[in-house]
Coordinates of C-alpha atoms and ligand atoms in Angstrom, one line a residue:
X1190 CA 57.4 -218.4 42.0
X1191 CA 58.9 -218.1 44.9
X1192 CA 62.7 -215.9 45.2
X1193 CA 64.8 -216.7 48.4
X1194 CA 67.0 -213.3 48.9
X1195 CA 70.2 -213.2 50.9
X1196 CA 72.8 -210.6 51.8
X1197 CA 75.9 -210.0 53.2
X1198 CA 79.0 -207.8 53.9
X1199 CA 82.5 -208.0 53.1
X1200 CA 84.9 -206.7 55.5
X1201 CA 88.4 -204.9 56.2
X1202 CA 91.6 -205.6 58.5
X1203 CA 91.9 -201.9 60.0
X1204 CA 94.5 -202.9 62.4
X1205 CA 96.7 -205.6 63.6
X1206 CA 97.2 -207.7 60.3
X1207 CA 100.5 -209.9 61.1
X1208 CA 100.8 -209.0 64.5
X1209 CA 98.0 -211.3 65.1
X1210 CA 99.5 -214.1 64.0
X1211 CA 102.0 -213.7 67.4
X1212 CA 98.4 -213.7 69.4
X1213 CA 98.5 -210.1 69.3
X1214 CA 94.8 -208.6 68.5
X1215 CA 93.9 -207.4 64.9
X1216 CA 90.4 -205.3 64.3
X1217 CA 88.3 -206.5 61.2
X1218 CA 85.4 -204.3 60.2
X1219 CA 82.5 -204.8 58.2
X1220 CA 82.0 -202.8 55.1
X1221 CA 79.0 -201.2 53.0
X1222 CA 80.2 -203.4 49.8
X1223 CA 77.9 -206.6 49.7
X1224 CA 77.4 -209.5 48.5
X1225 CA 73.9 -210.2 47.4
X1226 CA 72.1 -213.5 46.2
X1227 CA 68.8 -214.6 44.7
X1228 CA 67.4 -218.0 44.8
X1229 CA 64.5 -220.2 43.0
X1230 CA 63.3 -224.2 43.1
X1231 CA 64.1 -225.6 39.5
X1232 CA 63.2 -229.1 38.8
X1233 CA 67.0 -230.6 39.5
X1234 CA 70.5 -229.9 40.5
X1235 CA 72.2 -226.7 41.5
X1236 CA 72.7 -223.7 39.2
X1237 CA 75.3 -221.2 40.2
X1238 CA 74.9 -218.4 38.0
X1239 CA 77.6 -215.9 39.0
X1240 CA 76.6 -212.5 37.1
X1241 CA 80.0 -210.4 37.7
X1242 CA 82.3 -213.2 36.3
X1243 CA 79.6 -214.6 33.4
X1244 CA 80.2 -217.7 34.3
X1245 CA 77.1 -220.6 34.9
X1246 CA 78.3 -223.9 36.6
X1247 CA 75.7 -227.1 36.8
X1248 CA 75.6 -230.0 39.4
X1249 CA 73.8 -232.7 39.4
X1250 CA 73.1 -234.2 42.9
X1251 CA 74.6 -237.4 42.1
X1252 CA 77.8 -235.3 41.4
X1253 CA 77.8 -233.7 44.4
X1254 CA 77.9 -236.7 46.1
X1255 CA 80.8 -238.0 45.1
X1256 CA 82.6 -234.9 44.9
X1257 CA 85.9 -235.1 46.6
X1258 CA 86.4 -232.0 48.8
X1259 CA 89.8 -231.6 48.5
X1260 CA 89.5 -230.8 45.1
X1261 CA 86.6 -228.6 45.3
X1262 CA 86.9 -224.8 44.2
X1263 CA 85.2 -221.9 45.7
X1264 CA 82.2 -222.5 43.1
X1265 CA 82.1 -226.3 44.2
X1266 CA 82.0 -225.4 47.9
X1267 CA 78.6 -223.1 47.5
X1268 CA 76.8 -225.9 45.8
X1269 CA 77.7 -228.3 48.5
X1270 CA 76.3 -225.8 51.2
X1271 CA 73.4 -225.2 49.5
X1272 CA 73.1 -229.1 48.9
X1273 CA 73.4 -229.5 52.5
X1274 CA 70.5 -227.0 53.4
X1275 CA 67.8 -228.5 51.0
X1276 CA 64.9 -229.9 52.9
X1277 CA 64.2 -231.7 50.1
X1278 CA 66.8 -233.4 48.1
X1279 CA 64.2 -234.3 44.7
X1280 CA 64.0 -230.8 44.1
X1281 CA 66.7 -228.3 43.0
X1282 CA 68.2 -225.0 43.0
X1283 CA 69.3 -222.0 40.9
X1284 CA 71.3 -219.5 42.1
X1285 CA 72.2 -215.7 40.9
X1286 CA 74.9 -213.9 42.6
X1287 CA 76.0 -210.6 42.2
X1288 CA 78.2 -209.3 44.7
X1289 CA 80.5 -205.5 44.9
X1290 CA 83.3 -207.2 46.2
X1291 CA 86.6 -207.4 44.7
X1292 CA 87.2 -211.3 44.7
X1293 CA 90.9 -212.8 46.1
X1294 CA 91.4 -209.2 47.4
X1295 CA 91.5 -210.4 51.2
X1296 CA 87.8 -208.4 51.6
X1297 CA 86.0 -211.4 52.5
X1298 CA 84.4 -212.4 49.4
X1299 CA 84.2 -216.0 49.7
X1300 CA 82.7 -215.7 53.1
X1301 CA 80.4 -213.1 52.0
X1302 CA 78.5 -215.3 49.3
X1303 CA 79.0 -218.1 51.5
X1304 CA 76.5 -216.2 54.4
X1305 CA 74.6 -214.8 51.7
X1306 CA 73.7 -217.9 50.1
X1307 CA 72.7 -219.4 53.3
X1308 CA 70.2 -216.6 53.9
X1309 CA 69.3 -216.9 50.3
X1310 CA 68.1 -220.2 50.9
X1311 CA 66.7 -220.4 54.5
X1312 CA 64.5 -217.7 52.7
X1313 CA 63.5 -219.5 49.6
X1314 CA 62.5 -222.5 52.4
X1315 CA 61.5 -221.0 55.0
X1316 CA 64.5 -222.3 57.3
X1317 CA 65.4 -221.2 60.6
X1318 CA 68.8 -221.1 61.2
X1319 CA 70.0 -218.8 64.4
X1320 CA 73.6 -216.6 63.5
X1321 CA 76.1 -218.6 65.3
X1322 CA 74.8 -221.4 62.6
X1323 CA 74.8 -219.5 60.2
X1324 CA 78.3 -218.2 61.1
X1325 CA 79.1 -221.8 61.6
X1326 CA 77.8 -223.2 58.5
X1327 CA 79.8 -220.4 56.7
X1328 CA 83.1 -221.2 58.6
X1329 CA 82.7 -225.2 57.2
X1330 CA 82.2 -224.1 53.5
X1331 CA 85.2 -221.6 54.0
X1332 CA 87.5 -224.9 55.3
X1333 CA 86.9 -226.6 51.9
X1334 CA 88.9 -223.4 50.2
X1335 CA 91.1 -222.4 52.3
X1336 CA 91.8 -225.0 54.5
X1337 CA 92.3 -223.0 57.8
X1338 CA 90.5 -219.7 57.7
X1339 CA 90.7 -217.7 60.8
X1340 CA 87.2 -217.5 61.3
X1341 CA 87.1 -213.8 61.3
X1342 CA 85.7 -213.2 57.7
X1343 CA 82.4 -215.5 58.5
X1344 CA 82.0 -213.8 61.6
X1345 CA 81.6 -210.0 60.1
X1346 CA 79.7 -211.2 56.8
X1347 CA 77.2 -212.5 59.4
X1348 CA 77.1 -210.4 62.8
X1349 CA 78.5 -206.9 60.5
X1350 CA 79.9 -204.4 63.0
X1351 CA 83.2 -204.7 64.5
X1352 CA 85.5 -207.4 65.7
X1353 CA 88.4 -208.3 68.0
X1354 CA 90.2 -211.4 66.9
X1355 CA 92.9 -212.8 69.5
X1356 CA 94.8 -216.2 70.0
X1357 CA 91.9 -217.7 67.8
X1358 CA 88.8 -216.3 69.7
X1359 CA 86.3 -213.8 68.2
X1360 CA 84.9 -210.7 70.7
X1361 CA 82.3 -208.8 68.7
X1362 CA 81.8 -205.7 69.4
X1363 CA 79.5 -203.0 68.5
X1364 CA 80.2 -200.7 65.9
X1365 CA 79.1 -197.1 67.5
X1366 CA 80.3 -195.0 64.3
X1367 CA 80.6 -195.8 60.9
X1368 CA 83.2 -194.2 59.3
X1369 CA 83.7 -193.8 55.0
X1370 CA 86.7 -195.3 53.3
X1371 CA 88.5 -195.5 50.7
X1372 CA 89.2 -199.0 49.2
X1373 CA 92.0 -199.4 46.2
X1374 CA 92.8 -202.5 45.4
X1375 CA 96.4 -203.0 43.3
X1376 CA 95.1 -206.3 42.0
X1377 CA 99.0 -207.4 42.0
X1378 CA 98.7 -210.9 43.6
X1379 CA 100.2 -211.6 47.3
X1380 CA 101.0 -214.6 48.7
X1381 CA 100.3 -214.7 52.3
X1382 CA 102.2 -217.6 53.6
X1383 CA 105.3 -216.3 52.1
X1384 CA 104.6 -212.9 53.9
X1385 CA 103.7 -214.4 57.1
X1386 CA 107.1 -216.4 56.7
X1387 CA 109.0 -213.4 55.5
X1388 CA 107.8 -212.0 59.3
X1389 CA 109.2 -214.8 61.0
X1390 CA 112.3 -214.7 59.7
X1391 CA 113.0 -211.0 60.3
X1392 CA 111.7 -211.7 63.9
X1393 CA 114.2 -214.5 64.3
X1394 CA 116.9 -212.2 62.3
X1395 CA 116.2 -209.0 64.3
X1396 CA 113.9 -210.1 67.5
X1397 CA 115.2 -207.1 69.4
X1398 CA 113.5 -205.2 67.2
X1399 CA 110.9 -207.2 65.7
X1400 CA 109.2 -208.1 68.7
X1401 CA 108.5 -204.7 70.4
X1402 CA 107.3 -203.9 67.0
X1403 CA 104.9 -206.6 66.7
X1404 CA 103.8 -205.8 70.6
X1405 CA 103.2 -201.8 69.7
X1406 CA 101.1 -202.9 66.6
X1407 CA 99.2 -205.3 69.2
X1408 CA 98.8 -202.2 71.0
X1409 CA 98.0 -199.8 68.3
X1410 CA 94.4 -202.3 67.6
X1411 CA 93.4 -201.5 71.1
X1412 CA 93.9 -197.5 70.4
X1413 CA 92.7 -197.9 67.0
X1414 CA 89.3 -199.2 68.9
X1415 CA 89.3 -196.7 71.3
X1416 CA 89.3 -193.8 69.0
X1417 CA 86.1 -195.5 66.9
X1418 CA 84.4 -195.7 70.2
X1419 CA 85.2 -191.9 71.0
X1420 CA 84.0 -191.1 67.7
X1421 CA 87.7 -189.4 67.0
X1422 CA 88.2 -189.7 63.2
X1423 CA 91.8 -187.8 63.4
X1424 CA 93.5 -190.2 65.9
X1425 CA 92.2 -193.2 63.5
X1426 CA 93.7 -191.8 61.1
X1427 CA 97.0 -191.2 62.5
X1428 CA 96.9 -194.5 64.0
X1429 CA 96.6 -196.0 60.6
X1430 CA 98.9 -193.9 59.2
X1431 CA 101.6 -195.0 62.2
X1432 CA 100.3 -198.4 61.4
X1433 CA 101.5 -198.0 57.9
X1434 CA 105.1 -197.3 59.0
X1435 CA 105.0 -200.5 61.3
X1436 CA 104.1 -202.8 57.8
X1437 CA 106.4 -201.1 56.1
X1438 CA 109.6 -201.8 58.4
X1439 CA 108.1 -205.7 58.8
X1440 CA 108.5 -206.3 54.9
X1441 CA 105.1 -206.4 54.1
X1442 CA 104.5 -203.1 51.8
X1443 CA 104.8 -202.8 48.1
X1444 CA 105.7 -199.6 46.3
X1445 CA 102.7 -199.3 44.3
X1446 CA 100.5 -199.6 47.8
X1447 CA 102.9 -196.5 49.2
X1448 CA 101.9 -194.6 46.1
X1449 CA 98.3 -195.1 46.8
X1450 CA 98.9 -194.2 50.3
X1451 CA 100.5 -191.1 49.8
X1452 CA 98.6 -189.9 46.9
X1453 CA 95.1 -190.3 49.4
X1454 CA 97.5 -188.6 52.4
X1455 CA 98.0 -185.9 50.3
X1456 CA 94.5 -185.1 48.8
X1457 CA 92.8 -184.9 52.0
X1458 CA 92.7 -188.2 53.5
X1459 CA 93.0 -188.8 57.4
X1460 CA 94.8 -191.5 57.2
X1461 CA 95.6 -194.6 54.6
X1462 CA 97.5 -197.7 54.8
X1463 CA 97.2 -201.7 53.2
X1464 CA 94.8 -203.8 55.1
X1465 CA 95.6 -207.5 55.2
X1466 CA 98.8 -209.6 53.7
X1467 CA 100.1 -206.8 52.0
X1468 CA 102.7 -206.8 49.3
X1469 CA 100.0 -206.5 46.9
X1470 CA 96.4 -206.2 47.4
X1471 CA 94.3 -203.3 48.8
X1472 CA 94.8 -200.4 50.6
X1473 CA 92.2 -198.4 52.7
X1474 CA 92.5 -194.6 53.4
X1475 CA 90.0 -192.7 55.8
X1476 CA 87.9 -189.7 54.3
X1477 CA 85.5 -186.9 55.8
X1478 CA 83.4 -186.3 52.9
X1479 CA 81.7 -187.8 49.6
X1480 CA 83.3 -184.9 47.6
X1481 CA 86.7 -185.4 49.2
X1482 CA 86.3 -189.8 48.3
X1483 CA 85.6 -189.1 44.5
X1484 CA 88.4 -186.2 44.2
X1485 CA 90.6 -189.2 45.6
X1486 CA 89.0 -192.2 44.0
X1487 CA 89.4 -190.3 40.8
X1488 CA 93.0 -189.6 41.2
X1489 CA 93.7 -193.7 42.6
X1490 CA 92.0 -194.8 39.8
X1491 CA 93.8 -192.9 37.3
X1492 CA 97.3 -194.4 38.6
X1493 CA 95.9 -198.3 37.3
X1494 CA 93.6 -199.1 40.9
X1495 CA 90.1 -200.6 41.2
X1496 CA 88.5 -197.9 43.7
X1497 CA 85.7 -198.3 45.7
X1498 CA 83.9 -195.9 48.0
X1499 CA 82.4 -197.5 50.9
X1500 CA 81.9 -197.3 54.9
X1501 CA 81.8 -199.2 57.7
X1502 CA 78.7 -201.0 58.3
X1503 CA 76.7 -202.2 61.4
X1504 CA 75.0 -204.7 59.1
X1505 CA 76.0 -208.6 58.8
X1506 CA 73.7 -210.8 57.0
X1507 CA 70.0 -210.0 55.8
X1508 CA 67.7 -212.3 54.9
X1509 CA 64.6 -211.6 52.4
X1510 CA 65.7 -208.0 51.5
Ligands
MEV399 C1 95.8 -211.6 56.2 O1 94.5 -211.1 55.9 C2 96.1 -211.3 57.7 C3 97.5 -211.9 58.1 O2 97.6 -211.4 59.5 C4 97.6 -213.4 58.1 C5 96.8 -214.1 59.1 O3 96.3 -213.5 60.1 O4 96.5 -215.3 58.9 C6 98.6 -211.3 57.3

């Protein structure tokens, strides 16, 4: 019997996380932490069989259509899509999914099975679906969880690489070097509106000082691409380590995500600092070499983090493999 196979990435906010929201631009990257998903026809409904959280969920297609959307969960959401994609509505699906990346850990994951399933399926069928649909496709199921998405986290799980976000528009850009990374995630849980609110209010408390803040960290994205595209793994480093300092003195840094930070500083890293919301979630810190990442991974993990070693990646979505 037939097996559809999709993949795809998860990514990384190296730079300009907050600022963005003032239109300033913020750098996502894609990283070597997938996503991966395996399909096959059964006789009815949609089977999502999600290995890493043991849990099986069933639809029948009659429940699907009448499920209201604004109730739907992330689970809910991939059945729909895959729904949508069926050429041929008397036959069904089952779905395996086993993906590397930490879930509700602002790395992308939803976007990343919702690309992968996508491949999955135009594999299993024999679709043709061109990446801006795919991208597209992605971007709808991503709506139904989380209402307004910024776009960015369909766009790397499906083109990989690098990209520019800015005043809501996406410039992808090629990623020339692929650095390694560190990724710890705190698993204490932010909230990101009350972040992004926490911001504004300083901005409106303090905009003297505020603003040119938020401008330099604007700037600091365009540097921080600069030195990926010179290949300078030093002055990325320092510029996320500067970056750090700028997310700190916004309100957006957590003591246990300065621990990690200065524990990878001091064991060698190049640079370290959180990447997204912050006040919670995961840090990323820049390494040279596989023996330098475990010495580090092994000393994050021993102070209560879930470590993973990964790198950039040029890759987006694969479909078949
Ligand atoms: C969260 O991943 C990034 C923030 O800049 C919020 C946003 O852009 O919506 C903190």
């Amino acid at each position: 019997m037939k097996v559809g196979i999709g993949s795809a990435p998860g990514k990384i906010i190296l730079a300009g996380e907050h600022s963005v929201v003032y239109g300033l631009p913020a750098i996502a990257v894609a990283i070597s932490l997938r996503c991966r998903v395996e399909s096959r026809e059964i006789a009815e409904g949609i089977t999502i069989d999600a290995k890493d959280l043991n849990t099986v969920s069933n639809y029948t297609f009659d429940q699907l259509r009448s499920l209201d959307t604004e109730l739907a969960d992330g689970t809910d959401s991939i059945a729909l899509l895959v729904y949508k994609l069926l050429p041929d509505k008397n036959r069904g699906v089952y779905l395996e999914i086993q993906s590397d990346i930490p879930i509700s850990a602002g790395l992308g994951s939803s976007a990343a099975l919702a690309v992968s399933t996508i491949a999955s399926v135009m594999d299993l069928f024999d679709l043709e679906l061109s990446k801006s649909q795919i991208s597209e496709l992605a971007f709808e199921s991503e709506k139904i969880i989380h209402g307004q998405p910024s776009g960015i986290d369909n766009s790397i799980a499906t083109y990989g690489g690098l990209l520019v976000f800015k005043d809501s528009s996406i410039d992808l850009k090629e990623l020339k070097q692929s650095f390694s990374l560190i990724i710890a995630n705190t698993r204490i849980e932010r909230d990101t509106k009350k972040l992004v609110s926490g911001v504004a209010d300083l901005k409106t408390q303090f905009p003297d000082l505020i603003n040119p803040t938020l401008k330099l960290m604007g700037d600091l994205s365009i540097e921080a691409i600069n030195s990926i595209e010179e290949n300078n793994i030093h002055k990325l480093g320092q510029l996320m380590n500067i970056n750090q300092g700028y997310l700190d003195s916004i309100g957006v840094g957590h003591e246990f995500l300065s621990r990690l930070i200065w524990v990878s500083r001091n064991n060698g890293a190049l640079g370290a600092k959180l990447t997204g919301a912050g006040g919670g979630g995961c840090m990323i810190a820049l390494i040279r070499d596989n023996r330098e990442a475990i010495q580090i991974s092994d000393k994050l993990k021993s102070m209560g983090a879930d470590v993973y070693i990964a790198s950039m990646s040029v890759e987006g979505v694969r479909i078949g493999e």
